[in-house]
PDB file of C-alpha atoms in Angstrom:
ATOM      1  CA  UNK A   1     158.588-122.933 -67.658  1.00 35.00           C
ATOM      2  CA  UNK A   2     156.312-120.722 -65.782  1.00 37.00           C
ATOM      3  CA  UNK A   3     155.594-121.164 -62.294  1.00 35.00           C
ATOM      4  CA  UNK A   4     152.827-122.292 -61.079  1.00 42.00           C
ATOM      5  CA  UNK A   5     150.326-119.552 -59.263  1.00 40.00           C
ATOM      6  CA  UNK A   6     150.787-119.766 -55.482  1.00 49.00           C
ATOM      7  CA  UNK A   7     147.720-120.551 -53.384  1.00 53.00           C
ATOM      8  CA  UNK A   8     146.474-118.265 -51.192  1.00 65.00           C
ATOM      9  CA  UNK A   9     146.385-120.010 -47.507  1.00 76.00           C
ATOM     10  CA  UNK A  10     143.182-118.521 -46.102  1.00 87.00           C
ATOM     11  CA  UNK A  11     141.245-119.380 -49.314  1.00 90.00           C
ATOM     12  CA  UNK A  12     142.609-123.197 -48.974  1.00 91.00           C
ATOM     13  CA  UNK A  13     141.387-123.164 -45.176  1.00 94.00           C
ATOM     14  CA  UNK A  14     138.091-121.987 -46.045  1.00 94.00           C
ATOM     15  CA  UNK A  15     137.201-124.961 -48.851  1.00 95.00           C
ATOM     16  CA  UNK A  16     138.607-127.324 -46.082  1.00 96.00           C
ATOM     17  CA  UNK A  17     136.595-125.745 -43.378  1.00 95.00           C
ATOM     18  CA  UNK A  18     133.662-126.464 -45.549  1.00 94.00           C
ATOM     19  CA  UNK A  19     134.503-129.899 -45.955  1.00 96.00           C
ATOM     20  CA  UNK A  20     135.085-130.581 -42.464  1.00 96.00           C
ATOM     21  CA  UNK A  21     132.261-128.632 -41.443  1.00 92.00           C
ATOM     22  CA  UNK A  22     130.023-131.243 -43.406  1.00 93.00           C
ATOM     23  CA  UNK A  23     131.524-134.311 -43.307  1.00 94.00           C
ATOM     24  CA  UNK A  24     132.561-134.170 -39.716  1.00 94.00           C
ATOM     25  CA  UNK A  25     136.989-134.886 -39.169  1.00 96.00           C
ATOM     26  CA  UNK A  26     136.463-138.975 -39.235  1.00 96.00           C
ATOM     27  CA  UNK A  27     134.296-138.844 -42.638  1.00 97.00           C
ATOM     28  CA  UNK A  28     136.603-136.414 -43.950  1.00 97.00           C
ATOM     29  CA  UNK A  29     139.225-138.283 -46.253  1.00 97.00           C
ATOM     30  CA  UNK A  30     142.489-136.865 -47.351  1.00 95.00           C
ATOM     31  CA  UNK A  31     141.463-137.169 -51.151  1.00 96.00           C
ATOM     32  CA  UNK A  32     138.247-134.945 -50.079  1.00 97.00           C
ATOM     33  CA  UNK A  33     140.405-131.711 -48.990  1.00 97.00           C
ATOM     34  CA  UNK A  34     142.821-132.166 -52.074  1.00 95.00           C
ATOM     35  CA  UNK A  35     139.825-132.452 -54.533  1.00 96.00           C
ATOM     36  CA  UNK A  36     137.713-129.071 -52.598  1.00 96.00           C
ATOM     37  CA  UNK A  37     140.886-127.039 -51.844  1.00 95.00           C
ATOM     38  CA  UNK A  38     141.925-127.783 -55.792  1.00 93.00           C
ATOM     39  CA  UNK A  39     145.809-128.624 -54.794  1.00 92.00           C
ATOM     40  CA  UNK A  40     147.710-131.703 -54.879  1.00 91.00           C
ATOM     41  CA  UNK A  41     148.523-133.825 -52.001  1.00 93.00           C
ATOM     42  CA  UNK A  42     152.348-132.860 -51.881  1.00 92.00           C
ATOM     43  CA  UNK A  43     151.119-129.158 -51.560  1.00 90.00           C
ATOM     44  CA  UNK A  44     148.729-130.017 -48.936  1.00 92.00           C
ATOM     45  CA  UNK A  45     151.056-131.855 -46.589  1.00 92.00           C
ATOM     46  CA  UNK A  46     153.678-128.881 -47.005  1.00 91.00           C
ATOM     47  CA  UNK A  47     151.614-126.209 -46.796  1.00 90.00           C
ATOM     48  CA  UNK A  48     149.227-127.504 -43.695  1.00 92.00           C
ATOM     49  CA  UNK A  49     151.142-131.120 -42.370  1.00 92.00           C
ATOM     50  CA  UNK A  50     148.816-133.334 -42.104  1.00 95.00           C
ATOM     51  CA  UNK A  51     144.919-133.723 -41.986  1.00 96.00           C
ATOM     52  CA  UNK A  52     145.389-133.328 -37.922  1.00 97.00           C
ATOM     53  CA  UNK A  53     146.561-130.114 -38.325  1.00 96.00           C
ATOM     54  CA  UNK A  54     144.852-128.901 -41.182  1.00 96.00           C
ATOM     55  CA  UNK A  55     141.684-129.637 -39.024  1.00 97.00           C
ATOM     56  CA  UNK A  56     142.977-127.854 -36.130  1.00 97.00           C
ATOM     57  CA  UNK A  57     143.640-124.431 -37.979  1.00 95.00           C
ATOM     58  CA  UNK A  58     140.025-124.805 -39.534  1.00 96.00           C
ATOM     59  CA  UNK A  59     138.540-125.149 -36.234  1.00 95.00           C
ATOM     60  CA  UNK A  60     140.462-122.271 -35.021  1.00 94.00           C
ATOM     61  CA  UNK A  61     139.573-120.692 -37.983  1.00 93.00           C
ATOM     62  CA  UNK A  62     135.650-121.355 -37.181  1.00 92.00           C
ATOM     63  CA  UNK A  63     135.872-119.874 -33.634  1.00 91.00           C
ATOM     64  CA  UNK A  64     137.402-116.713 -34.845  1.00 90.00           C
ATOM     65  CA  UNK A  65     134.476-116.348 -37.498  1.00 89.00           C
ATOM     66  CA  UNK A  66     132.016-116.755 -34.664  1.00 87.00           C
ATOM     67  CA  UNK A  67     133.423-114.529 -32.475  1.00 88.00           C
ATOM     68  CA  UNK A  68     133.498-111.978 -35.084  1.00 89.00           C
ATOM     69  CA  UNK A  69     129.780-112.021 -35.541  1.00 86.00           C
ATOM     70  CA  UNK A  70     129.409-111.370 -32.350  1.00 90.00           C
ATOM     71  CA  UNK A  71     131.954-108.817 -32.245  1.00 91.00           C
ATOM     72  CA  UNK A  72     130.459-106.863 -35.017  1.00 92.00           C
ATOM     73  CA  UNK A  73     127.413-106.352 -32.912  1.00 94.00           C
ATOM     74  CA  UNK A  74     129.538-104.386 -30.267  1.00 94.00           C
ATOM     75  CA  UNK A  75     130.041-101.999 -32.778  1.00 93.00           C
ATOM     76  CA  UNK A  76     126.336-101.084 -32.995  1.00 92.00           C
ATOM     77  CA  UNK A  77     125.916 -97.327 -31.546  1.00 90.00           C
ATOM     78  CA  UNK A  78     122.603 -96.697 -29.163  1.00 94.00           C
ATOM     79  CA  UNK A  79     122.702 -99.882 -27.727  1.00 96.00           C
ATOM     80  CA  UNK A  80     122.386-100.659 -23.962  1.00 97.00           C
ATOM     81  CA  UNK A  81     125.055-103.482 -22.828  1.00 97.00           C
ATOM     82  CA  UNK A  82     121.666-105.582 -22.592  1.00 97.00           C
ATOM     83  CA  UNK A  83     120.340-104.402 -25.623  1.00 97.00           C
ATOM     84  CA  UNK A  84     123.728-105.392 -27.184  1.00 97.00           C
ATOM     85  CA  UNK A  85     123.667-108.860 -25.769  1.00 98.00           C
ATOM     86  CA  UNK A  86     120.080-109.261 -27.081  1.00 98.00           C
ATOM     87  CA  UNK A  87     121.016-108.471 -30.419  1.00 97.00           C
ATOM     88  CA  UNK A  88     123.192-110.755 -30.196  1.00 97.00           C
ATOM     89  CA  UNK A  89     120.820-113.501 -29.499  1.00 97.00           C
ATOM     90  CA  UNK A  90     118.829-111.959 -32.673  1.00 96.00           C
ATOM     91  CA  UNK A  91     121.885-112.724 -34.217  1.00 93.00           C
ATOM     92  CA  UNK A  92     122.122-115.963 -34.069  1.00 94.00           C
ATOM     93  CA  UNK A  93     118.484-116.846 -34.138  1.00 95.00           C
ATOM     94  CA  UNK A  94     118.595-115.429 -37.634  1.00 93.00           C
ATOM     95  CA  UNK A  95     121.931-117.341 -38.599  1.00 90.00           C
ATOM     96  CA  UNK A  96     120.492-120.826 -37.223  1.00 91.00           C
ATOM     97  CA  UNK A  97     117.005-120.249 -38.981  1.00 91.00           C
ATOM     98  CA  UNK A  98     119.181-119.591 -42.209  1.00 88.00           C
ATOM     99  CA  UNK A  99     122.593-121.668 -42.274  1.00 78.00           C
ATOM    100  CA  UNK A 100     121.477-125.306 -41.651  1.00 68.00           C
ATOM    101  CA  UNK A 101     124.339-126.710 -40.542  1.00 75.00           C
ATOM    102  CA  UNK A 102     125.076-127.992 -37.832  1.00 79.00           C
ATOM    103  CA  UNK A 103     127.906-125.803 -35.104  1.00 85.00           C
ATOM    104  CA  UNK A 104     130.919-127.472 -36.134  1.00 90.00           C
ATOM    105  CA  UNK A 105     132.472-126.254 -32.009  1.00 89.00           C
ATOM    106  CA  UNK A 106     129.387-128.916 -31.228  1.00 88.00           C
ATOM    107  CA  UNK A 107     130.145-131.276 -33.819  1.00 89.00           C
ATOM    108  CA  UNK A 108     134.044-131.530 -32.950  1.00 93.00           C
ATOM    109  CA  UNK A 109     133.379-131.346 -29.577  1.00 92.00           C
ATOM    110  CA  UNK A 110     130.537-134.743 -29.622  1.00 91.00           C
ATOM    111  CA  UNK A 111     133.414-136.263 -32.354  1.00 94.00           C
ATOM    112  CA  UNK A 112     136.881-135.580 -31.022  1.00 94.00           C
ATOM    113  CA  UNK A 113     137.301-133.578 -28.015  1.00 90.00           C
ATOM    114  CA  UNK A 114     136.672-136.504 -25.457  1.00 90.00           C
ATOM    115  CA  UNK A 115     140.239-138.201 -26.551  1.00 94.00           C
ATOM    116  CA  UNK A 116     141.832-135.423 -28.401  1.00 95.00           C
ATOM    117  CA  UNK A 117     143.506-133.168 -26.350  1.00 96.00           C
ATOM    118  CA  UNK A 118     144.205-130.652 -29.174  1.00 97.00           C
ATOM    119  CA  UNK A 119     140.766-130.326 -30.544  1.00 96.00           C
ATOM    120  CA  UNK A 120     139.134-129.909 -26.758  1.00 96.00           C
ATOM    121  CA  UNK A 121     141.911-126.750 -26.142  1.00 96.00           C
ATOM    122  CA  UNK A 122     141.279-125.306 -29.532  1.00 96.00           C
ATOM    123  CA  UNK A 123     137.556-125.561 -28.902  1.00 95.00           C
ATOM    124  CA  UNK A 124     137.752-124.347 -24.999  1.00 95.00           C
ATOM    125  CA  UNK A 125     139.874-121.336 -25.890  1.00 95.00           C
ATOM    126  CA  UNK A 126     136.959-120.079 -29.211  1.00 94.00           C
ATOM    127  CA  UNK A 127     134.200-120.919 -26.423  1.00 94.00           C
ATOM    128  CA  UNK A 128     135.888-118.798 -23.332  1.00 95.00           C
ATOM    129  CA  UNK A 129     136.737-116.186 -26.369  1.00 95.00           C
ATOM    130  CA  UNK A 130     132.314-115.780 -26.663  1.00 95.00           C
ATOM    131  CA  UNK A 131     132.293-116.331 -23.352  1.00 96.00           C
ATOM    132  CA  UNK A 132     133.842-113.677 -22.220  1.00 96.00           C
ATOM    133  CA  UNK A 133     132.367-111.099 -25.223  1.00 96.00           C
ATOM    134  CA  UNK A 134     128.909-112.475 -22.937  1.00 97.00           C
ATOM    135  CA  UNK A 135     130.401-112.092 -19.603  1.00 98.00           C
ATOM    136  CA  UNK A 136     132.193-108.599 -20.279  1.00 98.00           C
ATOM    137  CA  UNK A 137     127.901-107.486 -21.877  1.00 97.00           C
ATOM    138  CA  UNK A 138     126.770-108.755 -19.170  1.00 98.00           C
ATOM    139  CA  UNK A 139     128.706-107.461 -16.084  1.00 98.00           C
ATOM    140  CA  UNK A 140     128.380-103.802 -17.708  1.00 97.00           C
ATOM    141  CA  UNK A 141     124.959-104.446 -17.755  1.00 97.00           C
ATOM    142  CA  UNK A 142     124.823-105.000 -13.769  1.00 97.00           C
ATOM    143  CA  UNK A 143     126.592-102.276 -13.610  1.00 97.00           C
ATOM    144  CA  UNK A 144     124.849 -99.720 -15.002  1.00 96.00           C
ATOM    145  CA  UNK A 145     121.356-101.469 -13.280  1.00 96.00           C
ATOM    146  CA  UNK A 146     119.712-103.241 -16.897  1.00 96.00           C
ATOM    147  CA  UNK A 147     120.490-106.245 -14.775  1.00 96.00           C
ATOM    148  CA  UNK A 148     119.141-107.464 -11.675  1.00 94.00           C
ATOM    149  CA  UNK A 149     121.928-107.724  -8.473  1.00 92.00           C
ATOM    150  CA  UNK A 150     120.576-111.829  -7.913  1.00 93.00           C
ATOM    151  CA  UNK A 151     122.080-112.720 -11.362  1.00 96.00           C
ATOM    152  CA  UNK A 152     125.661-114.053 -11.687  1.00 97.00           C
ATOM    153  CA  UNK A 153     126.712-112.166 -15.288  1.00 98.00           C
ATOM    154  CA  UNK A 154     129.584-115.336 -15.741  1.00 98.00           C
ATOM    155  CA  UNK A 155     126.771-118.334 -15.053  1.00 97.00           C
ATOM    156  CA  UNK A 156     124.417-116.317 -17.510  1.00 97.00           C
ATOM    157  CA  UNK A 157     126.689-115.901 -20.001  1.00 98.00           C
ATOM    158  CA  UNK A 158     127.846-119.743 -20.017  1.00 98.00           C
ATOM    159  CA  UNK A 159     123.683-120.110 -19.901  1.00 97.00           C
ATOM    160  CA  UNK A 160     123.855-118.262 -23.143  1.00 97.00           C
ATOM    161  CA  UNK A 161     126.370-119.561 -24.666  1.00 96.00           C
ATOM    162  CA  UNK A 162     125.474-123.458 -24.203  1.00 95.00           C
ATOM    163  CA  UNK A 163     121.509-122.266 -24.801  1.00 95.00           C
ATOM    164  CA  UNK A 164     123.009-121.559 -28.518  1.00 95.00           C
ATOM    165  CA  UNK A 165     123.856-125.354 -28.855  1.00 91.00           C
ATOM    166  CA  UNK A 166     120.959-126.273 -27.902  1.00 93.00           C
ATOM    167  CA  UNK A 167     119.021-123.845 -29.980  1.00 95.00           C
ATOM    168  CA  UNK A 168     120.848-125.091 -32.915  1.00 92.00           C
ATOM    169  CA  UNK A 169     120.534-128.199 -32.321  1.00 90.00           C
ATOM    170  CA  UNK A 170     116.512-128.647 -31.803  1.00 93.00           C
ATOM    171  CA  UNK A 171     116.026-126.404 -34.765  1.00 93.00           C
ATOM    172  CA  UNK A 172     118.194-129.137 -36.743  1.00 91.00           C
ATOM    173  CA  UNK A 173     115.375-131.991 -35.202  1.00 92.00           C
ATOM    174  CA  UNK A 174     112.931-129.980 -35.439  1.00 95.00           C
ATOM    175  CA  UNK A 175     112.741-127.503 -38.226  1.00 93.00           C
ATOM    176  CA  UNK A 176     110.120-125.341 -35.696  1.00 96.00           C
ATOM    177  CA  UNK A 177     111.529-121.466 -36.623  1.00 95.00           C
ATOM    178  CA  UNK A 178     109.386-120.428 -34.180  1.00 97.00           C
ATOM    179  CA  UNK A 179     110.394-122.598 -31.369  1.00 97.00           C
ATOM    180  CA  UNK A 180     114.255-121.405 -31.586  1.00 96.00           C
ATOM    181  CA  UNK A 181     112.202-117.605 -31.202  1.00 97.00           C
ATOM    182  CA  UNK A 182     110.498-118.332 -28.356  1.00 97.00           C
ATOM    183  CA  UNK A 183     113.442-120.049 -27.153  1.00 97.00           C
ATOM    184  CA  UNK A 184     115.529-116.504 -27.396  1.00 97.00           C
ATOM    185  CA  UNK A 185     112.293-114.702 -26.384  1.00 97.00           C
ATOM    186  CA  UNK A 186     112.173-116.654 -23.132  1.00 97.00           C
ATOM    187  CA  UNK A 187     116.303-115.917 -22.871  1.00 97.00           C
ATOM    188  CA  UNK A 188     115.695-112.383 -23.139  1.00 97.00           C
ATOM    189  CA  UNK A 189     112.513-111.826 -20.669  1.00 96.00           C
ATOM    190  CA  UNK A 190     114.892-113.785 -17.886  1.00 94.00           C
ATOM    191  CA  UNK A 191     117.787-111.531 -18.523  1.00 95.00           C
ATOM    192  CA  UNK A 192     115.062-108.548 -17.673  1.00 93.00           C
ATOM    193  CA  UNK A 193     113.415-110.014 -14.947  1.00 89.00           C
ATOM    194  CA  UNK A 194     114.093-109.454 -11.273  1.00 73.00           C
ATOM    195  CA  UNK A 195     114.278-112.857 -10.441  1.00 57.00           C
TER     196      UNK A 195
END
């Protein structure tokens, strides 16, 4: 008898991300990941363990996407360190105007991270990962005078960062596409201002 094809791993992750993503981990059921990742429960459980730990590589999965966008833009030529960073905030303007959904760092977070100890380490290490691509802009930017000596590159860059959530989530309330511009408009004038 034949064998049947293997599964490829990443592929698997990536239907369960989705699932996740939408349904949040507690809405999530175990028959919703075999049914979207098109393998049987027996394959699941070896493969990944349980629905724990299947939702703990798909989060890990999701902060290493997003820090990839970001990391992309660093490979722009021309570009200032503060030109950089506010392509990056051009960045994901344009991704929250057109993907919908809502973060799923800020989703898990709101959902599990207060009693899971897993979830809030998995989440803190993708966030200090974006962090740091901000911080690292940022400080080069100080450096070479594009920023102004009162500003603290490490407090803007968390600024940034949690500014994203919040972007995010009022354009999810609100549906205002130019709101979340003027929000990253605003962002960007403070980052060139002397004060």
């Amino acid at each position: 008898m034949a064998r049947e094809k293997e599964f490829i791993p990443e592929e698997k992750i990536a239907k369960a991300l989705d699932v996740f993503w939408e349904k949040g981990y507690n809405a999530t059921s175990m028959q919703d990941l075999v049914e979207a990742m098109q393998i049987n429960r027996s394959s699941l459980y070896n493969s990944f363990g349980d629905k724990h730990n299947l939702f703990l590589e798909c989060l890990r999965t999701y902060g290493y996407l997003a820090a990839k966008d970001y990391e992309s833009v660093l490979t722009l030529k021309d570009l200032s360190p503060l030109e950089t960073m506010e392509k990056i905030i051009d960045v994901f303007v344009s991704g929250t105007i057109y993907d919908c959904k809502c973060c799923m760092g800020m989703k898990s977070s709101f959902e599990l991270a207060g009693d899971d100890d897993e979830v809030r380490s998995v989440i803190k290490q993708a966030s200090a990962r974006t962090i740091g691509i901000f911080t690292d802009l940022l400080k080069r930017a100080k450096e070479q005078g594009e920023l102004s000596d009162d500003k603290d590159p490490v407090v803007l860059a968390h600024i940034i960062f949690n500014g994203f959530c919040g972007w995010k989530q009022s354009y999810l309330q609100f549906k205002d596409v130019d709101l979340v511009k003027g929000m990253a408009t605003y962002t960007k004038k403070h980052l060139r201002s002397s004060f």
